[in-house]
Amino acid sequence: MSARILVVDDDPHLADLVVMAMRYEGFEAEAAGSGSEAVSRVTGNAPDLLVLDVRLPDGSGLETCRRLRRLGHRFPIIFLTAMGRTEDRIAGLRSGGDDYLTKPFSLEELIVRTRVVLRRTMPADRLSYAGLEIDDGSREVRREGRLIELSPKEYTLLRYLLANAGRVLTKRQILDHVWESESGGSEGLVHTYVSYLRRRIGGPPLIHTVPRVGYTLRLPRS
């Protein structure tokens, strides 16, 4: 699962670390250094989730959260703070936050919490990863906003790969899921359809071959 994340923290080193970790996991992430910048950035281009520091140079992150809620923004917010008291966590949740993580924190834990919150809040009929989106309602596929025309079988295959982004799927798993009980299915057919998808989706490549095993959908490794 992927989404657009805005990280709001006045510590540029920490913000950059969080953004890099988010991007490595396939999210589209960027940073803002203040509450006012965050409000400006989300106007007309709301993220799917906000990671928001409680202490900001132009005021409290709690007030920024309340301001965003008053403006009608309903995307989830995860607070970051050095204050770990119970009353501080309650204040963050009451201001409109969805989760609360105390500094210092593990980047891995933040990623896990991000995924959990997004699973609760993102539409169940939409999958996305690294700019690639599938909408089951309209059965549209887009990459970076570009509409991609797929056959029904190509759509089913891409959806299966996207729903398991980062996981290695064997050719047999793909064949059983996409072609189910259809006769004439073979592992060579999987290879053929993966080749079709790669051409349709374009680059940078997202579908990667795992030799002697199968395929995985992920960002290229540097």
PDB file of C-alpha atoms in Angstrom:
ATOM      1  CA  MET A   1       0.000   0.000   0.000  1.00  0.00           C
ATOM      2  CA  SER A   2       1.228   3.466  -0.842  1.00  0.00           C
ATOM      3  CA  ALA A   3       0.059   6.989  -0.226  1.00  0.00           C
ATOM      4  CA  ARG A   4       1.140  10.621  -0.272  1.00  0.00           C
ATOM      5  CA  ILE A   5       2.726  11.624   3.044  1.00  0.00           C
ATOM      6  CA  LEU A   6       3.585  15.120   4.291  1.00  0.00           C
ATOM      7  CA  VAL A   7       6.149  15.224   7.130  1.00  0.00           C
ATOM      8  CA  VAL A   8       6.026  18.431   9.204  1.00  0.00           C
ATOM      9  CA  ASP A   9       9.016  18.980  11.505  1.00  0.00           C
ATOM     10  CA  ASP A  10      11.347  21.939  12.057  1.00  0.00           C
ATOM     11  CA  ASP A  11      14.350  19.598  12.429  1.00  0.00           C
ATOM     12  CA  PRO A  12      15.478  19.242   8.783  1.00  0.00           C
ATOM     13  CA  HIS A  13      17.725  16.268   9.575  1.00  0.00           C
ATOM     14  CA  LEU A  14      14.876  14.305  11.168  1.00  0.00           C
ATOM     15  CA  ALA A  15      12.398  15.345   8.484  1.00  0.00           C
ATOM     16  CA  ASP A  16      14.774  14.202   5.745  1.00  0.00           C
ATOM     17  CA  LEU A  17      15.315  10.843   7.481  1.00  0.00           C
ATOM     18  CA  VAL A  18      11.576  10.252   7.752  1.00  0.00           C
ATOM     19  CA  VAL A  19      10.983  11.287   4.130  1.00  0.00           C
ATOM     20  CA  MET A  20      13.773   8.972   2.923  1.00  0.00           C
ATOM     21  CA  ALA A  21      12.368   6.064   4.953  1.00  0.00           C
ATOM     22  CA  MET A  22       8.874   6.687   3.605  1.00  0.00           C
ATOM     23  CA  ARG A  23      10.098   6.837   0.009  1.00  0.00           C
ATOM     24  CA  TYR A  24      12.105   3.648   0.467  1.00  0.00           C
ATOM     25  CA  GLU A  25       8.860   1.947   1.500  1.00  0.00           C
ATOM     26  CA  GLY A  26       7.164   3.164  -1.666  1.00  0.00           C
ATOM     27  CA  PHE A  27       5.294   6.176  -0.301  1.00  0.00           C
ATOM     28  CA  GLU A  28       5.341   9.572  -1.985  1.00  0.00           C
ATOM     29  CA  ALA A  29       6.752  11.779   0.774  1.00  0.00           C
ATOM     30  CA  GLU A  30       7.834  15.392   1.182  1.00  0.00           C
ATOM     31  CA  ALA A  31       8.645  17.678   4.104  1.00  0.00           C
ATOM     32  CA  ALA A  32       7.471  21.015   5.511  1.00  0.00           C
ATOM     33  CA  GLY A  33       9.201  22.962   8.283  1.00  0.00           C
ATOM     34  CA  SER A  34       6.315  24.769   9.978  1.00  0.00           C
ATOM     35  CA  GLY A  35       2.602  24.648  10.631  1.00  0.00           C
ATOM     36  CA  SER A  36       1.839  27.518   8.277  1.00  0.00           C
ATOM     37  CA  GLU A  37       3.820  25.851   5.494  1.00  0.00           C
ATOM     38  CA  ALA A  38       1.912  22.624   6.106  1.00  0.00           C
ATOM     39  CA  VAL A  39      -1.450  24.390   5.837  1.00  0.00           C
ATOM     40  CA  SER A  40      -0.316  26.083   2.643  1.00  0.00           C
ATOM     41  CA  ARG A  41       0.973  22.828   1.132  1.00  0.00           C
ATOM     42  CA  VAL A  42      -2.213  20.850   1.727  1.00  0.00           C
ATOM     43  CA  THR A  43      -4.479  23.513   0.219  1.00  0.00           C
ATOM     44  CA  GLY A  44      -5.733  22.059  -3.033  1.00  0.00           C
ATOM     45  CA  ASN A  45      -3.310  19.123  -2.778  1.00  0.00           C
ATOM     46  CA  ALA A  46      -4.167  17.228   0.387  1.00  0.00           C
ATOM     47  CA  PRO A  47      -1.927  14.302   1.372  1.00  0.00           C
ATOM     48  CA  ASP A  48      -3.249  10.905   2.398  1.00  0.00           C
ATOM     49  CA  LEU A  49      -1.549  11.252   5.794  1.00  0.00           C
ATOM     50  CA  LEU A  50       0.277  13.936   7.801  1.00  0.00           C
ATOM     51  CA  VAL A  51       3.186  13.228  10.169  1.00  0.00           C
ATOM     52  CA  LEU A  52       3.130  16.287  12.434  1.00  0.00           C
ATOM     53  CA  ASP A  53       5.585  17.408  15.127  1.00  0.00           C
ATOM     54  CA  VAL A  54       3.867  18.848  18.205  1.00  0.00           C
ATOM     55  CA  ARG A  55       6.442  21.626  18.668  1.00  0.00           C
ATOM     56  CA  LEU A  56       6.831  23.874  15.644  1.00  0.00           C
ATOM     57  CA  PRO A  57       8.565  27.243  15.212  1.00  0.00           C
ATOM     58  CA  ASP A  58       5.279  29.053  14.521  1.00  0.00           C
ATOM     59  CA  GLY A  59       3.217  27.437  17.259  1.00  0.00           C
ATOM     60  CA  SER A  60       1.831  24.146  18.448  1.00  0.00           C
ATOM     61  CA  GLY A  61       1.276  21.233  16.132  1.00  0.00           C
ATOM     62  CA  LEU A  62      -1.946  20.657  18.055  1.00  0.00           C
ATOM     63  CA  GLU A  63      -3.230  24.035  16.907  1.00  0.00           C
ATOM     64  CA  THR A  64      -2.116  23.269  13.351  1.00  0.00           C
ATOM     65  CA  CYS A  65      -4.133  20.050  13.557  1.00  0.00           C
ATOM     66  CA  ARG A  66      -7.201  21.892  14.859  1.00  0.00           C
ATOM     67  CA  ARG A  67      -6.825  24.500  12.110  1.00  0.00           C
ATOM     68  CA  LEU A  68      -6.685  21.806   9.421  1.00  0.00           C
ATOM     69  CA  ARG A  69      -9.781  20.134  10.838  1.00  0.00           C
ATOM     70  CA  ARG A  70     -11.630  23.470  10.879  1.00  0.00           C
ATOM     71  CA  LEU A  71     -10.698  23.893   7.215  1.00  0.00           C
ATOM     72  CA  GLY A  72     -12.383  20.582   6.500  1.00  0.00           C
ATOM     73  CA  HIS A  73      -9.331  18.343   6.020  1.00  0.00           C
ATOM     74  CA  ARG A  74     -10.021  14.791   7.186  1.00  0.00           C
ATOM     75  CA  PHE A  75      -6.769  13.025   6.280  1.00  0.00           C
ATOM     76  CA  PRO A  76      -5.223  11.147   9.239  1.00  0.00           C
ATOM     77  CA  ILE A  77      -2.525  12.780  11.381  1.00  0.00           C
ATOM     78  CA  ILE A  78       0.229  11.042  13.353  1.00  0.00           C
ATOM     79  CA  PHE A  79       1.827  13.274  15.983  1.00  0.00           C
ATOM     80  CA  LEU A  80       5.534  13.214  16.821  1.00  0.00           C
ATOM     81  CA  THR A  81       6.530  14.630  20.202  1.00  0.00           C
ATOM     82  CA  ALA A  82       9.171  14.567  22.909  1.00  0.00           C
ATOM     83  CA  MET A  83       6.383  14.669  25.498  1.00  0.00           C
ATOM     84  CA  GLY A  84       5.246  11.194  26.449  1.00  0.00           C
ATOM     85  CA  ARG A  85       2.837  11.841  29.303  1.00  0.00           C
ATOM     86  CA  THR A  86      -0.633  10.334  29.087  1.00  0.00           C
ATOM     87  CA  GLU A  87      -2.265  13.771  29.190  1.00  0.00           C
ATOM     88  CA  ASP A  88      -0.114  14.877  26.246  1.00  0.00           C
ATOM     89  CA  ARG A  89      -1.231  11.890  24.173  1.00  0.00           C
ATOM     90  CA  ILE A  90      -4.860  12.540  25.085  1.00  0.00           C
ATOM     91  CA  ALA A  91      -4.495  16.210  24.069  1.00  0.00           C
ATOM     92  CA  GLY A  92      -3.113  15.146  20.690  1.00  0.00           C
ATOM     93  CA  LEU A  93      -5.967  12.739  20.052  1.00  0.00           C
ATOM     94  CA  ARG A  94      -8.576  15.261  21.185  1.00  0.00           C
ATOM     95  CA  SER A  95      -7.204  17.884  18.818  1.00  0.00           C
ATOM     96  CA  GLY A  96      -7.994  15.618  15.875  1.00  0.00           C
ATOM     97  CA  GLY A  97      -4.945  13.346  15.687  1.00  0.00           C
ATOM     98  CA  ASP A  98      -5.152   9.637  14.836  1.00  0.00           C
ATOM     99  CA  ASP A  99      -1.971   8.343  16.478  1.00  0.00           C
ATOM    100  CA  TYR A 100       0.877   9.552  18.676  1.00  0.00           C
ATOM    101  CA  LEU A 101       4.560   8.573  18.618  1.00  0.00           C
ATOM    102  CA  THR A 102       7.051   9.711  21.247  1.00  0.00           C
ATOM    103  CA  LYS A 103      10.597  10.820  20.356  1.00  0.00           C
ATOM    104  CA  PRO A 104      13.049   9.209  20.052  1.00  0.00           C
ATOM    105  CA  PHE A 105      11.239   6.710  17.889  1.00  0.00           C
ATOM    106  CA  SER A 106      12.031   3.883  15.527  1.00  0.00           C
ATOM    107  CA  LEU A 107      11.562   4.637  11.824  1.00  0.00           C
ATOM    108  CA  GLU A 108      10.334   1.071  11.429  1.00  0.00           C
ATOM    109  CA  GLU A 109       7.636   1.680  14.052  1.00  0.00           C
ATOM    110  CA  LEU A 110       6.558   4.894  12.317  1.00  0.00           C
ATOM    111  CA  ILE A 111       6.239   3.016   9.006  1.00  0.00           C
ATOM    112  CA  VAL A 112       4.147   0.299  10.662  1.00  0.00           C
ATOM    113  CA  ARG A 113       1.886   2.847  12.362  1.00  0.00           C
ATOM    114  CA  THR A 114       1.532   4.714   9.067  1.00  0.00           C
ATOM    115  CA  ARG A 115       0.390   1.565   7.283  1.00  0.00           C
ATOM    116  CA  VAL A 116      -2.064   0.696  10.061  1.00  0.00           C
ATOM    117  CA  VAL A 117      -3.631   4.170  10.047  1.00  0.00           C
ATOM    118  CA  LEU A 118      -3.865   4.214   6.249  1.00  0.00           C
ATOM    119  CA  ARG A 119      -5.548   0.804   6.198  1.00  0.00           C
ATOM    120  CA  ARG A 120      -8.221   2.236   8.485  1.00  0.00           C
ATOM    121  CA  THR A 121      -8.762   5.411   6.491  1.00  0.00           C
ATOM    122  CA  MET A 122      -8.008   4.896   2.786  1.00  0.00           C
ATOM    123  CA  PRO A 123     -10.770   3.667   0.474  1.00  0.00           C
ATOM    124  CA  ALA A 124     -10.778  -0.125   0.285  1.00  0.00           C
ATOM    125  CA  ASP A 125     -11.277  -0.062  -3.492  1.00  0.00           C
ATOM    126  CA  ARG A 126      -8.085   1.868  -4.244  1.00  0.00           C
ATOM    127  CA  LEU A 127      -4.528   0.531  -4.244  1.00  0.00           C
ATOM    128  CA  SER A 128      -1.431   2.583  -4.953  1.00  0.00           C
ATOM    129  CA  TYR A 129       2.337   2.227  -4.888  1.00  0.00           C
ATOM    130  CA  ALA A 130       5.045   4.639  -6.033  1.00  0.00           C
ATOM    131  CA  GLY A 131       2.733   6.656  -8.278  1.00  0.00           C
ATOM    132  CA  LEU A 132       0.915   3.606  -9.658  1.00  0.00           C
ATOM    133  CA  GLU A 133      -2.807   3.531  -8.778  1.00  0.00           C
ATOM    134  CA  ILE A 134      -5.655   1.099  -9.296  1.00  0.00           C
ATOM    135  CA  ASP A 135      -9.264   2.117  -8.682  1.00  0.00           C
ATOM    136  CA  ASP A 136     -11.556  -0.907  -8.505  1.00  0.00           C
ATOM    137  CA  GLY A 137     -14.635   1.289  -8.679  1.00  0.00           C
ATOM    138  CA  SER A 138     -13.812   2.703 -12.108  1.00  0.00           C
ATOM    139  CA  ARG A 139     -11.333  -0.085 -13.012  1.00  0.00           C
ATOM    140  CA  GLU A 140      -8.885   2.629 -14.024  1.00  0.00           C
ATOM    141  CA  VAL A 141      -5.121   2.290 -13.760  1.00  0.00           C
ATOM    142  CA  ARG A 142      -2.878   5.353 -13.648  1.00  0.00           C
ATOM    143  CA  ARG A 143       0.826   6.003 -13.218  1.00  0.00           C
ATOM    144  CA  GLU A 144       1.761   9.525 -12.176  1.00  0.00           C
ATOM    145  CA  GLY A 145      -1.669  10.570 -13.417  1.00  0.00           C
ATOM    146  CA  ARG A 146      -1.279   8.922 -16.840  1.00  0.00           C
ATOM    147  CA  LEU A 147      -4.169   6.615 -17.727  1.00  0.00           C
ATOM    148  CA  ILE A 148      -3.063   3.079 -18.663  1.00  0.00           C
ATOM    149  CA  GLU A 149      -5.328   0.861 -20.762  1.00  0.00           C
ATOM    150  CA  LEU A 150      -5.250  -2.801 -19.686  1.00  0.00           C
ATOM    151  CA  SER A 151      -7.113  -5.937 -20.679  1.00  0.00           C
ATOM    152  CA  PRO A 152      -9.190  -7.609 -17.934  1.00  0.00           C
ATOM    153  CA  LYS A 153      -6.498 -10.255 -17.363  1.00  0.00           C
ATOM    154  CA  GLU A 154      -3.716  -7.654 -17.250  1.00  0.00           C
ATOM    155  CA  TYR A 155      -5.763  -5.688 -14.726  1.00  0.00           C
ATOM    156  CA  THR A 156      -6.236  -8.748 -12.505  1.00  0.00           C
ATOM    157  CA  LEU A 157      -2.535  -9.566 -12.653  1.00  0.00           C
ATOM    158  CA  LEU A 158      -1.442  -6.012 -11.859  1.00  0.00           C
ATOM    159  CA  ARG A 159      -3.918  -5.770  -8.998  1.00  0.00           C
ATOM    160  CA  TYR A 160      -2.561  -8.985  -7.470  1.00  0.00           C
ATOM    161  CA  LEU A 161       1.016  -7.722  -7.715  1.00  0.00           C
ATOM    162  CA  LEU A 162       0.056  -4.315  -6.337  1.00  0.00           C
ATOM    163  CA  ALA A 163      -1.891  -5.784  -3.417  1.00  0.00           C
ATOM    164  CA  ASN A 164       1.278  -7.719  -2.522  1.00  0.00           C
ATOM    165  CA  ALA A 165       3.803  -4.933  -3.187  1.00  0.00           C
ATOM    166  CA  GLY A 166       7.231  -5.814  -1.815  1.00  0.00           C
ATOM    167  CA  ARG A 167       6.382  -9.509  -1.534  1.00  0.00           C
ATOM    168  CA  VAL A 168       7.854 -12.131  -3.871  1.00  0.00           C
ATOM    169  CA  LEU A 169       5.106 -14.123  -5.595  1.00  0.00           C
ATOM    170  CA  THR A 170       5.868 -17.430  -7.268  1.00  0.00           C
ATOM    171  CA  LYS A 171       4.707 -18.102 -10.810  1.00  0.00           C
ATOM    172  CA  ARG A 172       2.425 -20.819  -9.458  1.00  0.00           C
ATOM    173  CA  GLN A 173       0.824 -18.408  -6.957  1.00  0.00           C
ATOM    174  CA  ILE A 174       0.219 -15.895  -9.736  1.00  0.00           C
ATOM    175  CA  LEU A 175      -1.158 -18.548 -12.063  1.00  0.00           C
ATOM    176  CA  ASP A 176      -3.525 -19.915  -9.413  1.00  0.00           C
ATOM    177  CA  HIS A 177      -4.784 -16.445  -8.442  1.00  0.00           C
ATOM    178  CA  VAL A 178      -5.083 -14.773 -11.850  1.00  0.00           C
ATOM    179  CA  TRP A 179      -6.044 -17.709 -14.065  1.00  0.00           C
ATOM    180  CA  GLU A 180      -7.690 -19.762 -11.295  1.00  0.00           C
ATOM    181  CA  SER A 181      -9.168 -22.953 -12.766  1.00  0.00           C
ATOM    182  CA  GLU A 182      -8.832 -21.966 -16.418  1.00  0.00           C
ATOM    183  CA  SER A 183      -7.393 -24.699 -18.578  1.00  0.00           C
ATOM    184  CA  GLY A 184      -4.264 -24.156 -20.596  1.00  0.00           C
ATOM    185  CA  GLY A 185      -2.576 -21.926 -18.017  1.00  0.00           C
ATOM    186  CA  SER A 186       1.178 -22.270 -17.772  1.00  0.00           C
ATOM    187  CA  GLU A 187       4.053 -20.493 -16.099  1.00  0.00           C
ATOM    188  CA  GLY A 188       5.089 -19.277 -19.542  1.00  0.00           C
ATOM    189  CA  LEU A 189       1.778 -17.446 -19.726  1.00  0.00           C
ATOM    190  CA  VAL A 190       2.680 -15.560 -16.533  1.00  0.00           C
ATOM    191  CA  HIS A 191       5.963 -14.465 -18.124  1.00  0.00           C
ATOM    192  CA  THR A 192       4.140 -13.266 -21.234  1.00  0.00           C
ATOM    193  CA  TYR A 193       1.611 -11.179 -19.297  1.00  0.00           C
ATOM    194  CA  VAL A 194       4.284  -9.698 -17.028  1.00  0.00           C
ATOM    195  CA  SER A 195       6.094  -8.565 -20.185  1.00  0.00           C
ATOM    196  CA  TYR A 196       2.868  -6.947 -21.413  1.00  0.00           C
ATOM    197  CA  LEU A 197       2.432  -5.123 -18.111  1.00  0.00           C
ATOM    198  CA  ARG A 198       5.982  -3.826 -18.058  1.00  0.00           C
ATOM    199  CA  ARG A 199       5.499  -2.243 -21.486  1.00  0.00           C
ATOM    200  CA  ARG A 200       2.135  -0.752 -20.543  1.00  0.00           C
ATOM    201  CA  ILE A 201       3.325   0.695 -17.237  1.00  0.00           C
ATOM    202  CA  GLY A 202       6.623   2.098 -18.489  1.00  0.00           C
ATOM    203  CA  GLY A 203       9.597   3.123 -16.396  1.00  0.00           C
ATOM    204  CA  PRO A 204      11.232   3.334 -14.001  1.00  0.00           C
ATOM    205  CA  PRO A 205      10.558  -0.389 -13.671  1.00  0.00           C
ATOM    206  CA  LEU A 206       8.346  -1.609 -10.836  1.00  0.00           C
ATOM    207  CA  ILE A 207       7.834  -5.299 -11.706  1.00  0.00           C
ATOM    208  CA  HIS A 208      11.031  -7.260 -11.069  1.00  0.00           C
ATOM    209  CA  THR A 209      11.962 -10.851 -11.814  1.00  0.00           C
ATOM    210  CA  VAL A 210      13.255 -12.978  -8.952  1.00  0.00           C
ATOM    211  CA  PRO A 211      15.278 -15.695 -10.724  1.00  0.00           C
ATOM    212  CA  ARG A 212      13.936 -19.250 -10.371  1.00  0.00           C
ATOM    213  CA  VAL A 213      11.132 -17.985  -8.103  1.00  0.00           C
ATOM    214  CA  GLY A 214       8.729 -15.466  -9.623  1.00  0.00           C
ATOM    215  CA  TYR A 215       8.048 -11.735  -9.542  1.00  0.00           C
ATOM    216  CA  THR A 216       7.740  -8.822  -7.142  1.00  0.00           C
ATOM    217  CA  LEU A 217       6.407  -5.296  -7.488  1.00  0.00           C
ATOM    218  CA  ARG A 218       8.700  -2.793  -5.771  1.00  0.00           C
ATOM    219  CA  LEU A 219      10.849   0.260  -6.398  1.00  0.00           C
ATOM    220  CA  PRO A 220      14.222  -0.327  -8.105  1.00  0.00           C
ATOM    221  CA  ARG A 221      17.051  -0.899  -5.678  1.00  0.00           C
ATOM    222  CA  SER A 222      19.939   1.538  -5.947  1.00  0.00           C
TER     223      SER A 222
END
